[in-house]
Structures are given as C-alpha cells and as structure tokens.
Amino acid sequence: GSRLLKGYRGGHVVIRFALGGCANRPFFRIVAAHNKRARDGKYLEQLGCLDPLPNAHGEKVAGLNLERLRYWLGCGAQLSRPAEKLLGLAGFLPLHPMTVTGAERLRQRRRREEQAGTAPEEGPSTEP
Amino acid sequence: KPAFTDQAVQALLYKMTGIDLHKVFRPVKKELKPPQYKLMTEAQLQEATRKAIEEAKEKLAMPPVLDERKPIDDVLAEDKFLEGTETAKYVFTDLTYSTPHRERFIVVREPNGVLRKATWEERDRMIQIFFPKEGRRVIPPVLFKDEHLGNVFQQDRHEDLLNMCIAQFEPDSPDYIRVHHRTYDDIDKHAKYDLLRSTRHFGGMVWYLVNRKRTDGLLIDMINRDLLDDATSLITLYHMLHPECQSAKEAKEGKLQGVDLIKVFVKTESQREGYIQLALQAYEEAMATSTAS
C-alpha cells in the first residue's frame, strides 16, 4: 500500500534526532515524528537542529523552536535520551541524571588511568 | 538636554541636509535597461517633481543615533561537575518565529559547566545564521577594521561605507559607533562635507560635530557655498545643545538673526576665527557685487 499516508496501531509521537549530512560530516535535525517511522523518514514537524562539529569560533550551534516544542510536549510527545540530554544542557529541562553519572564515570576512569600511569612508572624506578 | 530624536532637532538637521534630487536619485548599479523617455506638460512635470521630492524624503530618513550597548554577563546556572565532559561550548538559540530579535533567548553552555547568556557578538552571529538579513554577513567584513578604513577614505567612498555599516551592524553596537565616528573625523579633517550633503548620514554627522564643538570647518564650508540659512540653523542647533555658552546668551538677549548671529558666534565660540571672518567678507563682497550689478 502507500507508504505516505500510514496509520499506526498504538505508536506515539517522539521528539528525537534525525541524522543527515554527508560522509564524516553528521548533522542532526530535532524532529517530532511517529515512533514507528524510519529515523530519517517522514516527520510531523522539524523543531530545530544541532551541528555536532564545532565551528570556527569553537561552538556547537544548536537551534530549538521552544514554542513548538512546548506544543508537542503538551500533546504528549516523548523524548529520546539524547534529546533529553540536549535539552538538559540547554536549560529547558533539568539536567539529565545520566549526564551527571556520565561525568562522574569519566572522572573516575581518568583518575584510574592516572594512577595506573603513575604506578608502573614508580614500579620500574623503585625496582632497580 | 535635547536628544537626537526631538522634533525641533530633527527639523533643523533635515533642513541642513538639503535635497539635491540629482544626487539622491543618481544612477545606482542595476541591471541594464534601455532608458525610458516620457512626454509631459509643465503641470505634469511639476507633479512628477513633487512626487520625486516625497520619495527623496523617505530615502533621507536618518538612521538612529544611540549610546553604546552595555555588555551582557548573566549566569543562569553553574554545574561544576560537568567539567571535562565536553571540549567545545554549546550555543542554544530559540527559533520561535514570533519573538523579536532583541528578546530572543540565546544561551551558551561552556565546557566548565556554566550556563550563561550569550554576548552581543554571539547573539548577532546566531541571529544572522538562523534569520538571515540581506546585506549582512555572519562574520563582519574585514573592511570595517581600522587599518582598512584609510583606503576607503582615500577613494572618497564614505557614503557607501556608511550604508554598508548600517546594513551590517546594529545601531547601538560599538563597531557601528566606531566606524561612524572614524568616518566623521576623516570628513572633518579633510573638509569633505559635500560628500554626505544630500544623504541620510548628514544629520548624524552634524549631531556628532555639534556635540563635540568642532563646527568651524562645517561653518566655513557652508559660507563658501552661500548656504546662509544652513549656517544659521547650525548655530541655532549649537545653542539648543549648549545653552550655557556665551553666544547663546547674547543671541537670546538680542534675538539676533542671520549674519549677526554668525558674527556673534564667530567672536565667542570658534577656534578658527580668521578663516570664518575671511569667508564672511568674501560672501558679503559677492552679495554686494551681485546686488550692485
């Protein structure tokens, strides 16, 4: 049948990232779409964009249409985890707990690497 | 203290700008079309001139003169534990179509976790990226740096430079004010007042010079071109802005008009008295010979 006018049983609206761009050059569009649609397929509305690569001034540019975002959230749309994290960073939603956990885990990993780096250096220096 | 936008001040500045139809409607670079000729009676010609004057009035509307804007440094949130997770800062722009650009939310999340409002330069850049305006670039052209302004001034292209500056910058940005002041200083140094005479930048230039009391060159230029009305309106504006100076008090007491006003002003306020006296003498001799013959 037609893939354009699709009706779903169950299924809900999500606000998520749709990947576009070219090879080695990603570009995300923040999009309100049905849950069952393809990631880059037909969406209901584009609510913004995110450029994950920093520009000449060292900034990652992101645009968010807050008014329409509030409309879709009011209609009962759900958010994907990366979208929630981005909105937490923006300050529109409170910070996602996984952002905090991720930061903690990164710090612990770095501390472990530092200790592992200094321990073998002390080891060979104390041995002989 | 009178501001730039007062009715009286605007009326004086508009009178001084003058309307030279040949300069306002001079041929601008457009796509090539063969010229159109129209056959008109005297009445129709007058009607067409009247309409041209009204269109010229709109073209001569003066761009605003504002104070420099204060820098924004407002921190919305500090989350120190995010330090080290990101390498670059995130700039979030609110893309709601109906908010005016001045009230748009543009926030920056730094790599050290601080969420702050964006600076004016970042704001202008983001707004130009998402809502592009014609004639404006995301990164301001190199032309507006001080080293390159000298080249433009040597080519006598002050008016084009100021038009580009109005298209590129906001009226209260420090770059706009710096470029305008630099242009006015150069014009004052080389006495090239006629370049801006029938354009919309003339009023701003006169306002700048009167506020800094450097009106001598302009006065000499006006007397040399036999524009006595403009000279008197310049001195009236000076008195409106600096009412405590001596010539203002004398003028108010004596209610002087025309050439007497200029003479009183020259005696008390000007630095280059000699030149202005010479110019006035030349003008009066010219008037005498023209009335005699």
Coordinates of C-alpha atoms in Angstrom, one line a residue:
Chain A
G1 CA 0.0 0.0 0.0
S2 CA 1.0 3.7 0.2
R3 CA 3.9 4.4 2.5
L4 CA 2.9 8.1 2.7
L5 CA -0.5 8.0 4.5
K6 CA 0.4 5.5 7.2
G7 CA -1.9 4.8 10.2
Y8 CA -0.4 3.1 13.2
R9 CA -1.9 0.9 15.8
G10 CA -0.6 2.1 19.1
G11 CA 2.6 4.1 18.5
H12 CA 3.2 7.6 19.8
V13 CA 4.9 10.8 18.9
V14 CA 8.6 11.1 19.8
I15 CA 11.0 14.1 19.6
R16 CA 14.3 12.7 18.5
F17 CA 17.4 13.4 16.3
A18 CA 17.3 12.6 12.6
L19 CA 20.7 12.2 11.1
G20 CA 21.6 13.9 7.9
G21 CA 24.7 15.4 6.3
C22 CA 27.5 13.7 4.3
A23 CA 30.3 11.2 4.9
N24 CA 32.3 12.1 8.0
R25 CA 30.0 15.2 8.4
P26 CA 27.0 14.5 10.6
F27 CA 24.1 17.0 11.1
F28 CA 21.1 16.3 13.4
R29 CA 17.6 17.7 12.9
I30 CA 15.5 17.8 16.1
V31 CA 12.3 16.3 14.8
A32 CA 8.8 15.4 16.1
A33 CA 7.9 12.1 14.4
H34 CA 5.9 8.9 14.9
N35 CA 7.7 6.2 16.9
K36 CA 7.5 3.6 14.1
R37 CA 8.8 5.8 11.3
A38 CA 12.4 5.4 10.0
R39 CA 15.0 7.6 11.7
D40 CA 15.4 9.8 8.7
G41 CA 11.9 9.3 7.3
K42 CA 8.8 11.4 7.1
Y43 CA 8.3 13.5 10.2
L44 CA 5.5 15.6 11.6
E45 CA 7.5 18.8 12.2
Q46 CA 11.1 20.0 12.5
L47 CA 11.7 21.6 15.8
G48 CA 15.4 22.6 15.5
C49 CA 18.8 21.4 14.6
L50 CA 22.2 20.5 16.1
D51 CA 25.6 20.7 14.5
P52 CA 27.8 18.3 16.4
L53 CA 31.1 19.6 14.9
P54 CA 32.5 22.8 16.4
N55 CA 32.6 25.8 14.1
A56 CA 35.4 28.4 13.5
H57 CA 34.6 30.0 16.9
G58 CA 34.7 26.7 18.8
E59 CA 31.0 26.5 19.3
K60 CA 28.5 23.7 18.6
V61 CA 25.5 25.5 17.2
A62 CA 22.0 24.3 18.1
G63 CA 18.6 25.8 17.4
L64 CA 15.4 24.9 19.3
N65 CA 11.9 26.1 18.4
L66 CA 10.8 26.3 22.1
E67 CA 7.2 27.3 21.3
R68 CA 6.5 24.3 19.1
L69 CA 8.5 22.0 21.5
R70 CA 6.1 23.0 24.3
Y71 CA 3.2 22.3 22.0
W72 CA 4.3 18.8 21.2
L73 CA 5.2 18.1 24.8
G74 CA 1.7 19.3 25.7
C75 CA 0.3 16.9 23.1
G76 CA 2.0 14.0 24.9
A77 CA 5.2 13.5 22.8
Q78 CA 8.0 11.6 24.4
L79 CA 11.7 12.4 24.2
S80 CA 14.6 10.3 23.2
R81 CA 17.5 10.1 25.6
P82 CA 19.9 12.2 23.5
A83 CA 17.2 14.8 23.1
E84 CA 16.6 14.9 26.8
K85 CA 20.3 15.3 27.5
L86 CA 20.5 18.1 25.0
L87 CA 17.5 20.0 26.5
G88 CA 19.1 19.5 29.9
L89 CA 22.3 21.1 28.7
A90 CA 20.3 23.9 27.2
G91 CA 18.5 24.6 30.5
F92 CA 15.0 24.0 29.1
L93 CA 14.6 20.8 31.1
P94 CA 16.5 20.0 34.3
L95 CA 19.9 18.2 33.8
H96 CA 19.5 14.6 32.9
P97 CA 20.8 12.2 35.7
M98 CA 22.8 10.2 33.1
T99 CA 24.7 13.4 32.2
V100 CA 25.8 13.7 35.8
T101 CA 26.5 9.9 36.1
G102 CA 28.5 10.1 32.8
A103 CA 30.6 13.0 34.1
E104 CA 31.3 11.0 37.3
R105 CA 32.2 7.9 35.4
L106 CA 34.6 9.8 33.1
R107 CA 36.3 11.4 36.1
Q108 CA 36.7 8.0 37.8
R109 CA 38.1 6.5 34.6
R110 CA 40.6 9.3 34.2
R111 CA 41.7 9.0 37.9
R112 CA 42.2 5.3 37.4
E113 CA 44.2 5.9 34.3
E114 CA 46.4 8.4 36.0
Q115 CA 47.0 6.1 38.9
A116 CA 47.7 3.2 36.5
G117 CA 50.1 5.6 34.7
T118 CA 52.0 6.7 37.8
A119 CA 52.1 3.2 39.4
P120 CA 54.1 1.4 36.6
E121 CA 56.4 4.5 36.5
E122 CA 57.1 4.3 40.2
G123 CA 57.4 0.5 39.9
P124 CA 60.3 0.5 37.3
S125 CA 62.0 3.4 39.2
T126 CA 61.9 1.7 42.6
E127 CA 62.9 -1.8 41.3
P128 CA 66.4 -1.2 40.2
Chain B
K1 CA 19.0 68.3 27.3
P2 CA 17.7 67.9 23.8
A3 CA 18.1 64.4 22.3
F4 CA 18.7 63.3 18.7
T5 CA 15.0 62.3 18.2
D6 CA 13.4 65.7 19.2
Q7 CA 11.2 67.2 16.6
A8 CA 13.0 70.6 16.7
V9 CA 16.4 69.0 16.3
Q10 CA 15.2 66.7 13.5
A11 CA 13.7 69.6 11.7
L12 CA 17.0 71.6 11.8
L13 CA 19.0 68.6 10.7
Y14 CA 16.6 67.8 7.9
K15 CA 16.8 71.4 6.6
M16 CA 20.6 71.3 6.7
T17 CA 20.7 68.0 4.8
G18 CA 19.2 69.7 1.7
I19 CA 17.5 67.8 -1.1
D20 CA 19.6 67.5 -4.3
L21 CA 17.4 65.3 -6.5
H22 CA 20.3 64.7 -8.9
K23 CA 22.4 63.2 -6.1
V24 CA 19.6 61.3 -4.3
F25 CA 18.4 59.6 -7.5
R26 CA 21.7 59.2 -9.1
P27 CA 22.1 56.1 -11.2
V28 CA 22.7 53.1 -9.0
K29 CA 24.3 49.9 -10.4
K30 CA 21.3 47.9 -11.5
E31 CA 20.6 45.5 -14.4
L32 CA 20.9 47.2 -17.8
K33 CA 17.7 48.6 -19.3
P34 CA 17.3 51.0 -22.2
P35 CA 16.3 54.5 -21.0
Q36 CA 12.6 55.5 -20.9
Y37 CA 11.5 58.9 -22.2
K38 CA 8.2 60.5 -21.3
L39 CA 6.5 63.5 -22.9
M40 CA 4.9 65.7 -20.2
T41 CA 3.3 69.1 -19.9
E42 CA 4.5 71.7 -17.4
A43 CA 1.9 70.7 -14.8
Q44 CA 2.7 67.0 -15.2
L45 CA 6.4 67.8 -14.8
Q46 CA 5.7 69.7 -11.5
E47 CA 3.6 66.8 -10.3
A48 CA 6.4 64.4 -11.0
T49 CA 9.0 66.6 -9.3
R50 CA 6.7 66.8 -6.2
K51 CA 6.4 63.0 -6.1
A52 CA 10.2 62.7 -6.5
I53 CA 10.7 65.1 -3.6
E54 CA 8.4 62.9 -1.4
E55 CA 10.3 59.7 -2.3
A56 CA 13.6 61.5 -1.6
K57 CA 12.2 62.5 1.8
E58 CA 11.8 58.8 2.6
K59 CA 15.2 57.9 1.3
L60 CA 16.7 60.7 3.5
A61 CA 15.2 59.3 6.8
M62 CA 18.1 59.5 9.3
P63 CA 19.4 56.3 10.9
P64 CA 19.2 56.3 14.7
V65 CA 22.0 57.6 16.9
L66 CA 22.1 55.5 20.2
D67 CA 24.5 55.1 23.1
E68 CA 26.8 52.1 23.1
R69 CA 25.1 48.9 24.4
K70 CA 26.2 47.5 27.8
P71 CA 27.8 44.0 27.6
I72 CA 25.7 41.1 28.8
D73 CA 27.2 38.8 31.5
D74 CA 24.4 37.0 33.2
V75 CA 24.9 33.4 34.5
L76 CA 21.8 31.3 34.6
A77 CA 23.3 28.1 36.2
E78 CA 26.6 26.7 37.4
D79 CA 27.1 23.0 37.3
K80 CA 30.7 22.3 38.3
F81 CA 30.5 18.6 38.0
L82 CA 30.1 18.8 34.2
E83 CA 33.7 20.0 33.9
G84 CA 35.8 17.9 31.5
T85 CA 32.9 16.1 29.7
E86 CA 32.7 18.4 26.7
T87 CA 35.5 20.0 24.6
A88 CA 33.5 22.8 22.9
K89 CA 30.8 25.1 24.1
Y90 CA 27.2 24.7 23.0
V91 CA 25.2 27.7 21.8
F92 CA 21.4 27.3 22.0
T93 CA 19.2 29.7 20.1
D94 CA 15.4 30.0 20.5
L95 CA 13.9 29.7 17.0
T96 CA 10.3 30.9 17.8
Y97 CA 9.4 32.9 14.7
S98 CA 7.3 35.5 16.6
T99 CA 9.7 36.7 19.2
P100 CA 11.5 40.0 18.4
H101 CA 15.3 39.5 18.0
R102 CA 16.1 41.7 21.0
E103 CA 14.1 39.4 23.3
R104 CA 15.3 36.1 21.8
F105 CA 16.9 33.6 24.3
I106 CA 20.4 32.7 23.3
V107 CA 22.3 30.8 25.9
V108 CA 25.8 29.2 26.0
R109 CA 26.8 26.1 27.9
E110 CA 30.6 26.4 28.5
P111 CA 32.9 23.3 28.8
N112 CA 33.3 24.1 32.5
G113 CA 29.5 23.6 33.1
V114 CA 28.5 27.3 33.4
L115 CA 25.2 28.2 31.6
R116 CA 25.3 31.9 30.7
K117 CA 23.6 34.3 28.3
A118 CA 25.4 34.9 25.0
T119 CA 27.4 38.0 24.5
W120 CA 26.2 40.6 21.9
E121 CA 28.6 39.4 19.2
E122 CA 27.4 35.8 19.6
R123 CA 23.8 37.0 19.6
D124 CA 24.3 38.9 16.3
R125 CA 26.0 35.9 14.7
M126 CA 23.4 33.4 15.7
I127 CA 20.5 35.6 14.6
Q128 CA 22.2 36.1 11.3
I129 CA 22.7 32.4 10.9
F130 CA 19.1 31.4 11.6
F131 CA 17.3 34.6 10.4
P132 CA 19.5 35.9 7.6
K133 CA 19.1 39.6 6.7
E134 CA 20.0 40.9 3.3
G135 CA 23.3 42.8 3.1
R136 CA 24.5 41.4 6.4
R137 CA 27.2 38.8 6.8
V138 CA 27.7 36.3 9.7
I139 CA 31.3 37.4 10.3
P140 CA 31.7 41.2 9.8
P141 CA 33.8 42.0 6.7
V142 CA 37.5 42.9 7.2
L143 CA 36.8 46.3 5.7
F144 CA 35.5 47.6 9.0
K145 CA 38.8 47.2 10.8
D146 CA 40.8 50.4 11.4
E147 CA 43.7 49.6 9.1
H148 CA 41.4 49.3 6.0
L149 CA 39.2 52.3 6.6
G150 CA 42.0 54.6 5.4
N151 CA 41.8 53.0 1.9
V152 CA 38.1 53.7 1.7
F153 CA 38.6 57.3 2.8
Q154 CA 41.3 57.9 0.2
Q155 CA 38.8 56.7 -2.5
D156 CA 36.2 59.2 -1.2
R157 CA 33.6 56.4 -0.6
H158 CA 32.4 57.5 2.8
E159 CA 28.7 57.2 1.9
D160 CA 29.0 53.6 0.6
L161 CA 30.9 52.7 3.7
L162 CA 28.3 54.1 6.0
N163 CA 25.5 52.3 4.0
M164 CA 27.3 49.0 4.4
C165 CA 27.9 49.7 8.1
I166 CA 24.1 50.3 8.6
A167 CA 23.3 47.0 6.9
Q168 CA 25.9 45.0 8.8
F169 CA 25.8 46.3 12.4
E170 CA 23.1 47.2 15.0
P171 CA 22.8 50.9 15.7
D172 CA 24.0 50.5 19.3
S173 CA 26.9 48.2 18.7
P174 CA 30.4 49.5 19.4
D175 CA 31.6 48.7 15.9
Y176 CA 28.8 50.8 14.3
I177 CA 29.6 53.8 16.5
R178 CA 33.4 53.4 16.0
V179 CA 33.1 53.3 12.2
H180 CA 30.7 56.2 12.1
H181 CA 32.9 58.3 14.4
R182 CA 36.0 57.4 12.3
T183 CA 34.2 58.5 9.1
Y184 CA 33.0 61.8 10.6
D185 CA 36.5 62.5 11.9
D186 CA 38.1 61.9 8.5
I187 CA 35.5 64.1 6.7
D188 CA 36.1 66.9 9.3
K189 CA 39.9 66.6 8.9
H190 CA 39.7 66.9 5.1
A191 CA 36.6 69.2 4.9
K192 CA 34.8 66.8 2.5
Y193 CA 31.3 67.7 3.9
D194 CA 29.8 67.8 0.4
L195 CA 30.2 64.0 0.1
L196 CA 27.4 63.5 2.6
R197 CA 25.4 66.6 1.9
S198 CA 22.2 65.2 0.3
T199 CA 22.4 61.8 2.0
R200 CA 20.7 60.4 5.2
H201 CA 24.1 60.4 7.0
F202 CA 24.4 64.2 7.1
G203 CA 22.2 64.7 10.2
G204 CA 24.2 62.2 12.2
M205 CA 27.5 63.9 11.2
V206 CA 26.2 67.3 12.2
W207 CA 25.0 65.9 15.6
Y208 CA 28.4 64.4 16.2
L209 CA 30.3 67.6 15.4
V210 CA 28.0 69.9 17.4
N211 CA 28.2 67.6 20.4
R212 CA 32.0 67.9 20.3
K213 CA 32.0 71.6 19.4
R214 CA 34.0 71.1 16.1
T215 CA 31.7 73.1 13.9
D216 CA 34.2 75.5 12.4
G217 CA 35.1 73.6 9.2
L218 CA 31.4 72.9 8.5
L219 CA 30.6 76.6 9.0
I220 CA 33.3 77.7 6.6
D221 CA 32.1 75.2 4.0
M222 CA 28.5 76.4 4.3
I223 CA 29.5 80.1 3.9
N224 CA 31.7 79.3 0.9
R225 CA 28.8 77.6 -0.8
D226 CA 26.5 80.5 0.0
L227 CA 24.2 78.5 2.3
L228 CA 23.5 81.1 4.9
D229 CA 20.2 79.5 6.1
D230 CA 22.1 76.3 6.8
A231 CA 24.7 78.2 8.8
T232 CA 22.1 79.9 10.9
S233 CA 20.3 76.6 11.6
L234 CA 23.6 75.0 12.6
I235 CA 24.2 77.8 15.1
T236 CA 20.6 77.5 16.4
L237 CA 21.2 73.8 17.0
Y238 CA 24.5 74.6 18.7
H239 CA 22.7 77.0 21.1
M240 CA 20.0 74.4 21.7
L241 CA 22.6 71.8 22.8
H242 CA 24.9 74.1 24.7
P243 CA 22.6 76.8 26.2
E244 CA 25.3 77.8 28.8
C245 CA 27.8 79.2 26.3
Q246 CA 28.2 83.0 25.9
S247 CA 27.0 83.4 22.3
A248 CA 23.7 81.5 23.2
K249 CA 23.0 84.0 26.0
E250 CA 23.8 87.0 23.8
A251 CA 21.6 85.6 21.0
K252 CA 18.7 85.1 23.3
E253 CA 19.0 88.6 24.7
G254 CA 19.4 90.3 21.4
K255 CA 17.2 87.9 19.3
L256 CA 19.7 88.1 16.5
Q257 CA 19.1 86.8 13.0
G258 CA 21.1 85.8 10.0
V259 CA 24.6 87.2 9.6
D260 CA 24.7 88.9 13.0
L261 CA 24.1 85.6 14.7
I262 CA 27.0 84.1 12.8
K263 CA 29.3 87.1 13.7
V264 CA 28.5 86.8 17.4
F265 CA 29.1 83.0 17.3
V266 CA 32.4 83.5 15.5
K267 CA 33.6 86.1 18.0
T268 CA 32.9 83.9 21.1
E269 CA 32.9 80.2 20.3
S270 CA 35.0 79.4 17.2
Q271 CA 38.7 78.4 17.1
R272 CA 39.4 79.4 13.5
E273 CA 38.1 83.0 13.7
G274 CA 40.3 84.3 11.0
Y275 CA 39.1 81.9 8.3
I276 CA 35.5 82.4 9.1
Q277 CA 35.9 86.2 9.1
L278 CA 37.6 85.9 5.6
A279 CA 34.8 83.7 4.3
L280 CA 32.1 86.1 5.6
Q281 CA 33.9 89.0 4.0
A282 CA 34.1 87.2 0.7
Y283 CA 30.4 86.3 0.9
E284 CA 29.4 89.9 1.6
E285 CA 31.5 91.3 -1.2
A286 CA 29.9 88.7 -3.6
M287 CA 26.5 89.8 -2.4
A288 CA 27.4 93.5 -2.8
T289 CA 28.7 93.0 -6.3
S290 CA 25.7 90.9 -7.3
T291 CA 23.2 93.4 -6.0
A292 CA 25.1 96.3 -7.5
S293 CA 25.3 94.8 -11.0

